[in-house]
Amino acid sequence: MTSASGDRTWMDPRGCLFCRSSCPERDEGRIMFYKFNGFTQRLSGGAGPAAYCPQGLKPLVSTEPPTMIFDTPTKSVSELEGGGVHFLGRNKVPDFQQIFQKPDGLPVHLKRGVPDRLLYRTTMALTIGGVIYCLVALFLAAQPKKQN
Amino acid sequence: MAHQAHAYHMVDPSPWPLTGATAALLMTSGLAIWFHFHSLLLLYLGLTLLLLTMIQWWRDIIREGTFQGHHTPPVQKGLRYGMILFITSEVFFFLGFFWAFYHSSLAPTPELGGCWPPTGINPLDPFKVPLLNTAVLLASGVTVTWAHHSLMEGNRKEAIQALTLTIILGVYFTSLQAMEYYEAPFTIADGVYGATFYVATGFHGLHVIIGSTFLAVCLMRQIQYHFTSEHHFGFEAAAWYWHFVDVVWLFLYVSIYWWGS
């Protein structure tokens, strides 16, 4: 006997929590989930799904790990003939995943080595140079104009 | 090797918030220096720094999500909230300009001739290019939805085609609008009509360009196999933004182009 959601987690073969003798709910194959109503201070029966989400909060995004499908569900031509036809290039994501998951302690913005370092240093040079130029320009702009 | 016992993303230290803040400083001071001393260098420096910051920051987010796997469901939930809040803030941004338009157009002052459009203003015919623009953006909303469904069904070729078509429509809108701007008989300096028209439609056009760029980045990512049929939030964010741009245009068209003529 399964509950409405189709799994057997709530079914205890030794009987339900409240009485081991037969009970109409168990005989009918339904398991009673009791919830406490804080307003009326009484127990009331609830449906199975409420037991799984007592606050009524359902996950916004599925918590199941997604099955990764990079291409069409059916086998693509490139899989049949080892590396034959690719539509607009081969999938290089696994290679990148290897590169970026190397445990070399580098932060993500420098992970690729030389090109990242070059871009970072250029950006930082512009940042520092820019701040200095800005402060000088503002200092000069703040000087009073010479009165003739 | 250390492993985290939670699903959240503790980001690596990053220099981009600092460079971005510096870009903001340089752009604002650069604007002031340009106004008073006619030098554009500081402004250009700020814009360059802004561009470098955006490229590297968003590049890092792609690396963290697609290559390092940090975008777990709770993290993705946070990203969704973030994008929704950002778009909401943009809605309020445009609301201000619509307020300005309705303030001036519902009760036109005697200086304008007591009428709307004001005396001397020849508004654009709403049933010519502006109507075409409306059709273009509505069609692009259809194509971006088509792209999303293709993506969810694992249909790589169609997703690329639909996304490309969406971007082409976006660029078509921008060029049509640019031609309208060039040919229009009134300028931004033509009183409150010109001001409200060009500021509202101008900021909208900027958002079309931003949205088209976002979609173009998604196209490059889709070609490079970054998106899976289950996980493609970058694309969803771009699609949300694009629909927002479309809706703003509909309000602009009905209020300023149609009712306002």
mmCIF file with all atom_site columns, N, CA and C in Angstrom, chain B residues 54-110:
data_model
loop_
_atom_site.group_PDB
_atom_site.id
_atom_site.type_symbol
_atom_site.label_atom_id
_atom_site.label_alt_id
_atom_site.label_comp_id
_atom_site.label_asym_id
_atom_site.label_entity_id
_atom_site.label_seq_id
_atom_site.pdbx_PDB_ins_code
_atom_site.Cartn_x
_atom_site.Cartn_y
_atom_site.Cartn_z
_atom_site.occupancy
_atom_site.B_iso_or_equiv
_atom_site.pdbx_formal_charge
_atom_site.auth_seq_id
_atom_site.auth_comp_id
_atom_site.auth_asym_id
_atom_site.auth_atom_id
_atom_site.pdbx_PDB_model_num
ATOM 1   N N  . MET B 1 54  ? 33.159 44.907 -16.207 1.00 0.00 ? 54  MET B N  1
ATOM 2   C CA . MET B 1 54  ? 31.993 44.082 -16.547 1.00 0.00 ? 54  MET B CA 1
ATOM 3   C C  . MET B 1 54  ? 32.434 42.785 -17.210 1.00 0.00 ? 54  MET B C  1
ATOM 4   N N  . ILE B 1 55  ? 33.378 42.883 -18.166 1.00 0.00 ? 55  ILE B N  1
ATOM 5   C CA . ILE B 1 55  ? 33.833 41.686 -18.885 1.00 0.00 ? 55  ILE B CA 1
ATOM 6   C C  . ILE B 1 55  ? 34.424 40.674 -17.913 1.00 0.00 ? 55  ILE B C  1
ATOM 7   N N  . GLN B 1 56  ? 35.306 41.136 -17.048 1.00 0.00 ? 56  GLN B N  1
ATOM 8   C CA . GLN B 1 56  ? 36.010 40.197 -16.178 1.00 0.00 ? 56  GLN B CA 1
ATOM 9   C C  . GLN B 1 56  ? 35.114 39.666 -15.053 1.00 0.00 ? 56  GLN B C  1
ATOM 10  N N  . TRP B 1 57  ? 34.247 40.520 -14.512 1.00 0.00 ? 57  TRP B N  1
ATOM 11  C CA . TRP B 1 57  ? 33.362 40.068 -13.439 1.00 0.00 ? 57  TRP B CA 1
ATOM 12  C C  . TRP B 1 57  ? 32.401 39.004 -13.945 1.00 0.00 ? 57  TRP B C  1
ATOM 13  N N  . TRP B 1 58  ? 31.729 39.279 -15.080 1.00 0.00 ? 58  TRP B N  1
ATOM 14  C CA . TRP B 1 58  ? 30.777 38.306 -15.595 1.00 0.00 ? 58  TRP B CA 1
ATOM 15  C C  . TRP B 1 58  ? 31.471 37.066 -16.159 1.00 0.00 ? 58  TRP B C  1
ATOM 16  N N  . ARG B 1 59  ? 32.695 37.251 -16.706 1.00 0.00 ? 59  ARG B N  1
ATOM 17  C CA . ARG B 1 59  ? 33.486 36.090 -17.129 1.00 0.00 ? 59  ARG B CA 1
ATOM 18  C C  . ARG B 1 59  ? 33.734 35.177 -15.928 1.00 0.00 ? 59  ARG B C  1
ATOM 19  N N  . ASP B 1 60  ? 34.077 35.786 -14.779 1.00 0.00 ? 60  ASP B N  1
ATOM 20  C CA . ASP B 1 60  ? 34.333 34.995 -13.576 1.00 0.00 ? 60  ASP B CA 1
ATOM 21  C C  . ASP B 1 60  ? 33.079 34.266 -13.103 1.00 0.00 ? 60  ASP B C  1
ATOM 22  N N  . ILE B 1 61  ? 31.908 34.913 -13.220 1.00 0.00 ? 61  ILE B N  1
ATOM 23  C CA . ILE B 1 61  ? 30.670 34.253 -12.806 1.00 0.00 ? 61  ILE B CA 1
ATOM 24  C C  . ILE B 1 61  ? 30.413 33.025 -13.684 1.00 0.00 ? 61  ILE B C  1
ATOM 25  N N  . ILE B 1 62  ? 30.674 33.163 -14.997 1.00 0.00 ? 62  ILE B N  1
ATOM 26  C CA . ILE B 1 62  ? 30.512 32.010 -15.895 1.00 0.00 ? 62  ILE B CA 1
ATOM 27  C C  . ILE B 1 62  ? 31.469 30.902 -15.484 1.00 0.00 ? 62  ILE B C  1
ATOM 28  N N  . ARG B 1 63  ? 32.710 31.269 -15.154 1.00 0.00 ? 63  ARG B N  1
ATOM 29  C CA . ARG B 1 63  ? 33.682 30.267 -14.732 1.00 0.00 ? 63  ARG B CA 1
ATOM 30  C C  . ARG B 1 63  ? 33.212 29.557 -13.458 1.00 0.00 ? 63  ARG B C  1
ATOM 31  N N  . GLU B 1 64  ? 32.715 30.368 -12.490 1.00 0.00 ? 64  GLU B N  1
ATOM 32  C CA . GLU B 1 64  ? 32.294 29.788 -11.209 1.00 0.00 ? 64  GLU B CA 1
ATOM 33  C C  . GLU B 1 64  ? 31.107 28.852 -11.373 1.00 0.00 ? 64  GLU B C  1
ATOM 34  N N  . GLY B 1 65  ? 30.173 29.226 -12.269 1.00 0.00 ? 65  GLY B N  1
ATOM 35  C CA . GLY B 1 65  ? 28.960 28.421 -12.444 1.00 0.00 ? 65  GLY B CA 1
ATOM 36  C C  . GLY B 1 65  ? 29.174 27.219 -13.340 1.00 0.00 ? 65  GLY B C  1
ATOM 37  N N  . THR B 1 66  ? 29.569 27.501 -14.589 1.00 0.00 ? 66  THR B N  1
ATOM 38  C CA . THR B 1 66  ? 29.648 26.435 -15.590 1.00 0.00 ? 66  THR B CA 1
ATOM 39  C C  . THR B 1 66  ? 30.860 25.538 -15.397 1.00 0.00 ? 66  THR B C  1
ATOM 40  N N  . PHE B 1 67  ? 32.007 26.132 -15.024 1.00 0.00 ? 67  PHE B N  1
ATOM 41  C CA . PHE B 1 67  ? 33.229 25.314 -14.973 1.00 0.00 ? 67  PHE B CA 1
ATOM 42  C C  . PHE B 1 67  ? 33.532 24.784 -13.584 1.00 0.00 ? 67  PHE B C  1
ATOM 43  N N  . GLN B 1 68  ? 33.123 25.533 -12.538 1.00 0.00 ? 68  GLN B N  1
ATOM 44  C CA . GLN B 1 68  ? 33.461 25.083 -11.199 1.00 0.00 ? 68  GLN B CA 1
ATOM 45  C C  . GLN B 1 68  ? 32.261 24.496 -10.452 1.00 0.00 ? 68  GLN B C  1
ATOM 46  N N  . GLY B 1 69  ? 31.057 24.601 -11.026 1.00 0.00 ? 69  GLY B N  1
ATOM 47  C CA . GLY B 1 69  ? 29.894 23.957 -10.431 1.00 0.00 ? 69  GLY B CA 1
ATOM 48  C C  . GLY B 1 69  ? 29.360 24.597 -9.169  1.00 0.00 ? 69  GLY B C  1
ATOM 49  N N  . HIS B 1 70  ? 29.637 25.872 -8.948  1.00 0.00 ? 70  HIS B N  1
ATOM 50  C CA . HIS B 1 70  ? 29.194 26.507 -7.712  1.00 0.00 ? 70  HIS B CA 1
ATOM 51  C C  . HIS B 1 70  ? 27.714 26.867 -7.710  1.00 0.00 ? 70  HIS B C  1
ATOM 52  N N  . HIS B 1 71  ? 27.051 26.868 -8.887  1.00 0.00 ? 71  HIS B N  1
ATOM 53  C CA . HIS B 1 71  ? 25.663 27.319 -8.940  1.00 0.00 ? 71  HIS B CA 1
ATOM 54  C C  . HIS B 1 71  ? 24.686 26.192 -8.644  1.00 0.00 ? 71  HIS B C  1
ATOM 55  N N  . THR B 1 72  ? 24.678 25.791 -7.349  1.00 0.00 ? 72  THR B N  1
ATOM 56  C CA . THR B 1 72  ? 23.742 24.775 -6.863  1.00 0.00 ? 72  THR B CA 1
ATOM 57  C C  . THR B 1 72  ? 22.330 25.364 -6.836  1.00 0.00 ? 72  THR B C  1
ATOM 58  N N  . PRO B 1 73  ? 21.295 24.562 -6.611  1.00 0.00 ? 73  PRO B N  1
ATOM 59  C CA . PRO B 1 73  ? 19.930 25.107 -6.578  1.00 0.00 ? 73  PRO B CA 1
ATOM 60  C C  . PRO B 1 73  ? 19.732 26.285 -5.620  1.00 0.00 ? 73  PRO B C  1
ATOM 61  N N  . PRO B 1 74  ? 20.233 26.234 -4.365  1.00 0.00 ? 74  PRO B N  1
ATOM 62  C CA . PRO B 1 74  ? 20.039 27.424 -3.521  1.00 0.00 ? 74  PRO B CA 1
ATOM 63  C C  . PRO B 1 74  ? 20.752 28.663 -4.072  1.00 0.00 ? 74  PRO B C  1
ATOM 64  N N  . VAL B 1 75  ? 21.920 28.457 -4.667  1.00 0.00 ? 75  VAL B N  1
ATOM 65  C CA . VAL B 1 75  ? 22.653 29.591 -5.239  1.00 0.00 ? 75  VAL B CA 1
ATOM 66  C C  . VAL B 1 75  ? 21.871 30.151 -6.419  1.00 0.00 ? 75  VAL B C  1
ATOM 67  N N  . GLN B 1 76  ? 21.338 29.252 -7.236  1.00 0.00 ? 76  GLN B N  1
ATOM 68  C CA . GLN B 1 76  ? 20.561 29.701 -8.401  1.00 0.00 ? 76  GLN B CA 1
ATOM 69  C C  . GLN B 1 76  ? 19.321 30.466 -7.958  1.00 0.00 ? 76  GLN B C  1
ATOM 70  N N  . LYS B 1 77  ? 18.723 30.013 -6.839  1.00 0.00 ? 77  LYS B N  1
ATOM 71  C CA . LYS B 1 77  ? 17.556 30.714 -6.301  1.00 0.00 ? 77  LYS B CA 1
ATOM 72  C C  . LYS B 1 77  ? 17.917 32.157 -5.968  1.00 0.00 ? 77  LYS B C  1
ATOM 73  N N  . GLY B 1 78  ? 19.088 32.330 -5.345  1.00 0.00 ? 78  GLY B N  1
ATOM 74  C CA . GLY B 1 78  ? 19.558 33.676 -5.020  1.00 0.00 ? 78  GLY B CA 1
ATOM 75  C C  . GLY B 1 78  ? 19.763 34.517 -6.264  1.00 0.00 ? 78  GLY B C  1
ATOM 76  N N  . LEU B 1 79  ? 20.330 33.904 -7.299  1.00 0.00 ? 79  LEU B N  1
ATOM 77  C CA . LEU B 1 79  ? 20.545 34.628 -8.550  1.00 0.00 ? 79  LEU B CA 1
ATOM 78  C C  . LEU B 1 79  ? 19.220 35.054 -9.164  1.00 0.00 ? 79  LEU B C  1
ATOM 79  N N  . ARG B 1 80  ? 18.204 34.175 -9.052  1.00 0.00 ? 80  ARG B N  1
ATOM 80  C CA . ARG B 1 80  ? 16.875 34.524 -9.574  1.00 0.00 ? 80  ARG B CA 1
ATOM 81  C C  . ARG B 1 80  ? 16.292 35.726 -8.831  1.00 0.00 ? 80  ARG B C  1
ATOM 82  N N  . TYR B 1 81  ? 16.365 35.666 -7.493  1.00 0.00 ? 81  TYR B N  1
ATOM 83  C CA . TYR B 1 81  ? 15.880 36.804 -6.706  1.00 0.00 ? 81  TYR B CA 1
ATOM 84  C C  . TYR B 1 81  ? 16.602 38.078 -7.128  1.00 0.00 ? 81  TYR B C  1
ATOM 85  N N  . GLY B 1 82  ? 17.929 37.955 -7.293  1.00 0.00 ? 82  GLY B N  1
ATOM 86  C CA . GLY B 1 82  ? 18.731 39.124 -7.672  1.00 0.00 ? 82  GLY B CA 1
ATOM 87  C C  . GLY B 1 82  ? 18.272 39.731 -8.985  1.00 0.00 ? 82  GLY B C  1
ATOM 88  N N  . MET B 1 83  ? 18.051 38.895 -9.984  1.00 0.00 ? 83  MET B N  1
ATOM 89  C CA . MET B 1 83  ? 17.661 39.413 -11.296 1.00 0.00 ? 83  MET B CA 1
ATOM 90  C C  . MET B 1 83  ? 16.278 40.042 -11.233 1.00 0.00 ? 83  MET B C  1
ATOM 91  N N  . ILE B 1 84  ? 15.370 39.411 -10.480 1.00 0.00 ? 84  ILE B N  1
ATOM 92  C CA . ILE B 1 84  ? 14.017 39.952 -10.356 1.00 0.00 ? 84  ILE B CA 1
ATOM 93  C C  . ILE B 1 84  ? 14.046 41.307 -9.662  1.00 0.00 ? 84  ILE B C  1
ATOM 94  N N  . LEU B 1 85  ? 14.845 41.413 -8.602  1.00 0.00 ? 85  LEU B N  1
ATOM 95  C CA . LEU B 1 85  ? 14.940 42.691 -7.896  1.00 0.00 ? 85  LEU B CA 1
ATOM 96  C C  . LEU B 1 85  ? 15.565 43.755 -8.787  1.00 0.00 ? 85  LEU B C  1
ATOM 97  N N  . PHE B 1 86  ? 16.564 43.373 -9.572  1.00 0.00 ? 86  PHE B N  1
ATOM 98  C CA . PHE B 1 86  ? 17.185 44.346 -10.460 1.00 0.00 ? 86  PHE B CA 1
ATOM 99  C C  . PHE B 1 86  ? 16.178 44.853 -11.489 1.00 0.00 ? 86  PHE B C  1
ATOM 100 N N  . ILE B 1 87  ? 15.441 43.931 -12.116 1.00 0.00 ? 87  ILE B N  1
ATOM 101 C CA . ILE B 1 87  ? 14.457 44.351 -13.115 1.00 0.00 ? 87  ILE B CA 1
ATOM 102 C C  . ILE B 1 87  ? 13.385 45.229 -12.476 1.00 0.00 ? 87  ILE B C  1
ATOM 103 N N  . THR B 1 88  ? 13.007 44.886 -11.242 1.00 0.00 ? 88  THR B N  1
ATOM 104 C CA . THR B 1 88  ? 12.030 45.724 -10.526 1.00 0.00 ? 88  THR B CA 1
ATOM 105 C C  . THR B 1 88  ? 12.559 47.141 -10.353 1.00 0.00 ? 88  THR B C  1
ATOM 106 N N  . SER B 1 89  ? 13.854 47.248 -10.031 1.00 0.00 ? 89  SER B N  1
ATOM 107 C CA . SER B 1 89  ? 14.426 48.587 -9.858  1.00 0.00 ? 89  SER B CA 1
ATOM 108 C C  . SER B 1 89  ? 14.403 49.346 -11.186 1.00 0.00 ? 89  SER B C  1
ATOM 109 N N  . GLU B 1 90  ? 14.592 48.636 -12.284 1.00 0.00 ? 90  GLU B N  1
ATOM 110 C CA . GLU B 1 90  ? 14.556 49.279 -13.602 1.00 0.00 ? 90  GLU B CA 1
ATOM 111 C C  . GLU B 1 90  ? 13.129 49.732 -13.931 1.00 0.00 ? 90  GLU B C  1
ATOM 112 N N  . VAL B 1 91  ? 12.146 48.957 -13.498 1.00 0.00 ? 91  VAL B N  1
ATOM 113 C CA . VAL B 1 91  ? 10.746 49.359 -13.701 1.00 0.00 ? 91  VAL B CA 1
ATOM 114 C C  . VAL B 1 91  ? 10.510 50.714 -13.032 1.00 0.00 ? 91  VAL B C  1
ATOM 115 N N  . PHE B 1 92  ? 11.004 50.840 -11.789 1.00 0.00 ? 92  PHE B N  1
ATOM 116 C CA . PHE B 1 92  ? 10.818 52.114 -11.085 1.00 0.00 ? 92  PHE B CA 1
ATOM 117 C C  . PHE B 1 92  ? 11.566 53.246 -11.774 1.00 0.00 ? 92  PHE B C  1
ATOM 118 N N  . PHE B 1 93  ? 12.727 52.914 -12.367 1.00 0.00 ? 93  PHE B N  1
ATOM 119 C CA . PHE B 1 93  ? 13.484 53.921 -13.116 1.00 0.00 ? 93  PHE B CA 1
ATOM 120 C C  . PHE B 1 93  ? 12.624 54.503 -14.239 1.00 0.00 ? 93  PHE B C  1
ATOM 121 N N  . PHE B 1 94  ? 11.993 53.617 -15.023 1.00 0.00 ? 94  PHE B N  1
ATOM 122 C CA . PHE B 1 94  ? 11.159 54.089 -16.128 1.00 0.00 ? 94  PHE B CA 1
ATOM 123 C C  . PHE B 1 94  ? 9.888  54.752 -15.629 1.00 0.00 ? 94  PHE B C  1
ATOM 124 N N  . LEU B 1 95  ? 9.381  54.279 -14.502 1.00 0.00 ? 95  LEU B N  1
ATOM 125 C CA . LEU B 1 95  ? 8.164  54.870 -13.936 1.00 0.00 ? 95  LEU B CA 1
ATOM 126 C C  . LEU B 1 95  ? 8.333  56.371 -13.754 1.00 0.00 ? 95  LEU B C  1
ATOM 127 N N  . GLY B 1 96  ? 9.547  56.764 -13.336 1.00 0.00 ? 96  GLY B N  1
ATOM 128 C CA . GLY B 1 96  ? 9.830  58.189 -13.138 1.00 0.00 ? 96  GLY B CA 1
ATOM 129 C C  . GLY B 1 96  ? 9.645  58.982 -14.419 1.00 0.00 ? 96  GLY B C  1
ATOM 130 N N  . PHE B 1 97  ? 10.153 58.446 -15.516 1.00 0.00 ? 97  PHE B N  1
ATOM 131 C CA . PHE B 1 97  ? 10.054 59.175 -16.782 1.00 0.00 ? 97  PHE B CA 1
ATOM 132 C C  . PHE B 1 97  ? 8.628  59.202 -17.314 1.00 0.00 ? 97  PHE B C  1
ATOM 133 N N  . PHE B 1 98  ? 7.876  58.126 -17.046 1.00 0.00 ? 98  PHE B N  1
ATOM 134 C CA . PHE B 1 98  ? 6.462  58.148 -17.434 1.00 0.00 ? 98  PHE B CA 1
ATOM 135 C C  . PHE B 1 98  ? 5.709  59.166 -16.599 1.00 0.00 ? 98  PHE B C  1
ATOM 136 N N  . TRP B 1 99  ? 6.080  59.281 -15.319 1.00 0.00 ? 99  TRP B N  1
ATOM 137 C CA . TRP B 1 99  ? 5.476  60.284 -14.430 1.00 0.00 ? 99  TRP B CA 1
ATOM 138 C C  . TRP B 1 99  ? 5.711  61.683 -15.025 1.00 0.00 ? 99  TRP B C  1
ATOM 139 N N  . ALA B 1 100 ? 6.961  61.921 -15.412 1.00 0.00 ? 100 ALA B N  1
ATOM 140 C CA . ALA B 1 100 ? 7.281  63.233 -15.978 1.00 0.00 ? 100 ALA B CA 1
ATOM 141 C C  . ALA B 1 100 ? 6.442  63.498 -17.226 1.00 0.00 ? 100 ALA B C  1
ATOM 142 N N  . PHE B 1 101 ? 6.321  62.498 -18.087 1.00 0.00 ? 101 PHE B N  1
ATOM 143 C CA . PHE B 1 101 ? 5.551  62.670 -19.322 1.00 0.00 ? 101 PHE B CA 1
ATOM 144 C C  . PHE B 1 101 ? 4.090  62.984 -19.013 1.00 0.00 ? 101 PHE B C  1
ATOM 145 N N  . TYR B 1 102 ? 3.475  62.186 -18.122 1.00 0.00 ? 102 TYR B N  1
ATOM 146 C CA . TYR B 1 102 ? 2.054  62.411 -17.833 1.00 0.00 ? 102 TYR B CA 1
ATOM 147 C C  . TYR B 1 102 ? 1.822  63.714 -17.086 1.00 0.00 ? 102 TYR B C  1
ATOM 148 N N  . HIS B 1 103 ? 2.800  64.083 -16.226 1.00 0.00 ? 103 HIS B N  1
ATOM 149 C CA . HIS B 1 103 ? 2.684  65.353 -15.513 1.00 0.00 ? 103 HIS B CA 1
ATOM 150 C C  . HIS B 1 103 ? 2.572  66.513 -16.500 1.00 0.00 ? 103 HIS B C  1
ATOM 151 N N  . SER B 1 104 ? 3.404  66.483 -17.532 1.00 0.00 ? 104 SER B N  1
ATOM 152 C CA . SER B 1 104 ? 3.435  67.593 -18.494 1.00 0.00 ? 104 SER B CA 1
ATOM 153 C C  . SER B 1 104 ? 2.328  67.511 -19.531 1.00 0.00 ? 104 SER B C  1
ATOM 154 N N  . SER B 1 105 ? 1.915  66.276 -19.869 1.00 0.00 ? 105 SER B N  1
ATOM 155 C CA . SER B 1 105 ? 0.985  66.133 -20.999 1.00 0.00 ? 105 SER B CA 1
ATOM 156 C C  . SER B 1 105 ? -0.481 66.143 -20.572 1.00 0.00 ? 105 SER B C  1
ATOM 157 N N  . LEU B 1 106 ? -0.771 65.783 -19.325 1.00 0.00 ? 106 LEU B N  1
ATOM 158 C CA . LEU B 1 106 ? -2.178 65.764 -18.892 1.00 0.00 ? 106 LEU B CA 1
ATOM 159 C C  . LEU B 1 106 ? -2.705 67.171 -18.640 1.00 0.00 ? 106 LEU B C  1
ATOM 160 N N  . ALA B 1 107 ? -1.787 68.065 -18.226 1.00 0.00 ? 107 ALA B N  1
ATOM 161 C CA . ALA B 1 107 ? -2.204 69.452 -17.964 1.00 0.00 ? 107 ALA B CA 1
ATOM 162 C C  . ALA B 1 107 ? -1.202 70.394 -18.639 1.00 0.00 ? 107 ALA B C  1
ATOM 163 N N  . PRO B 1 108 ? -1.260 70.503 -19.963 1.00 0.00 ? 108 PRO B N  1
ATOM 164 C CA . PRO B 1 108 ? -0.254 71.317 -20.672 1.00 0.00 ? 108 PRO B CA 1
ATOM 165 C C  . PRO B 1 108 ? -0.377 72.801 -20.294 1.00 0.00 ? 108 PRO B C  1
ATOM 166 N N  . THR B 1 109 ? 0.775  73.433 -20.036 1.00 0.00 ? 109 THR B N  1
ATOM 167 C CA . THR B 1 109 ? 0.793  74.821 -19.567 1.00 0.00 ? 109 THR B CA 1
ATOM 168 C C  . THR B 1 109 ? 0.484  75.785 -20.717 1.00 0.00 ? 109 THR B C  1
ATOM 169 N N  . PRO B 1 110 ? 0.134  77.038 -20.374 1.00 0.00 ? 110 PRO B N  1
ATOM 170 C CA . PRO B 1 110 ? -0.116 78.034 -21.423 1.00 0.00 ? 110 PRO B CA 1
ATOM 171 C C  . PRO B 1 110 ? 1.096  78.279 -22.312 1.00 0.00 ? 110 PRO B C  1
#
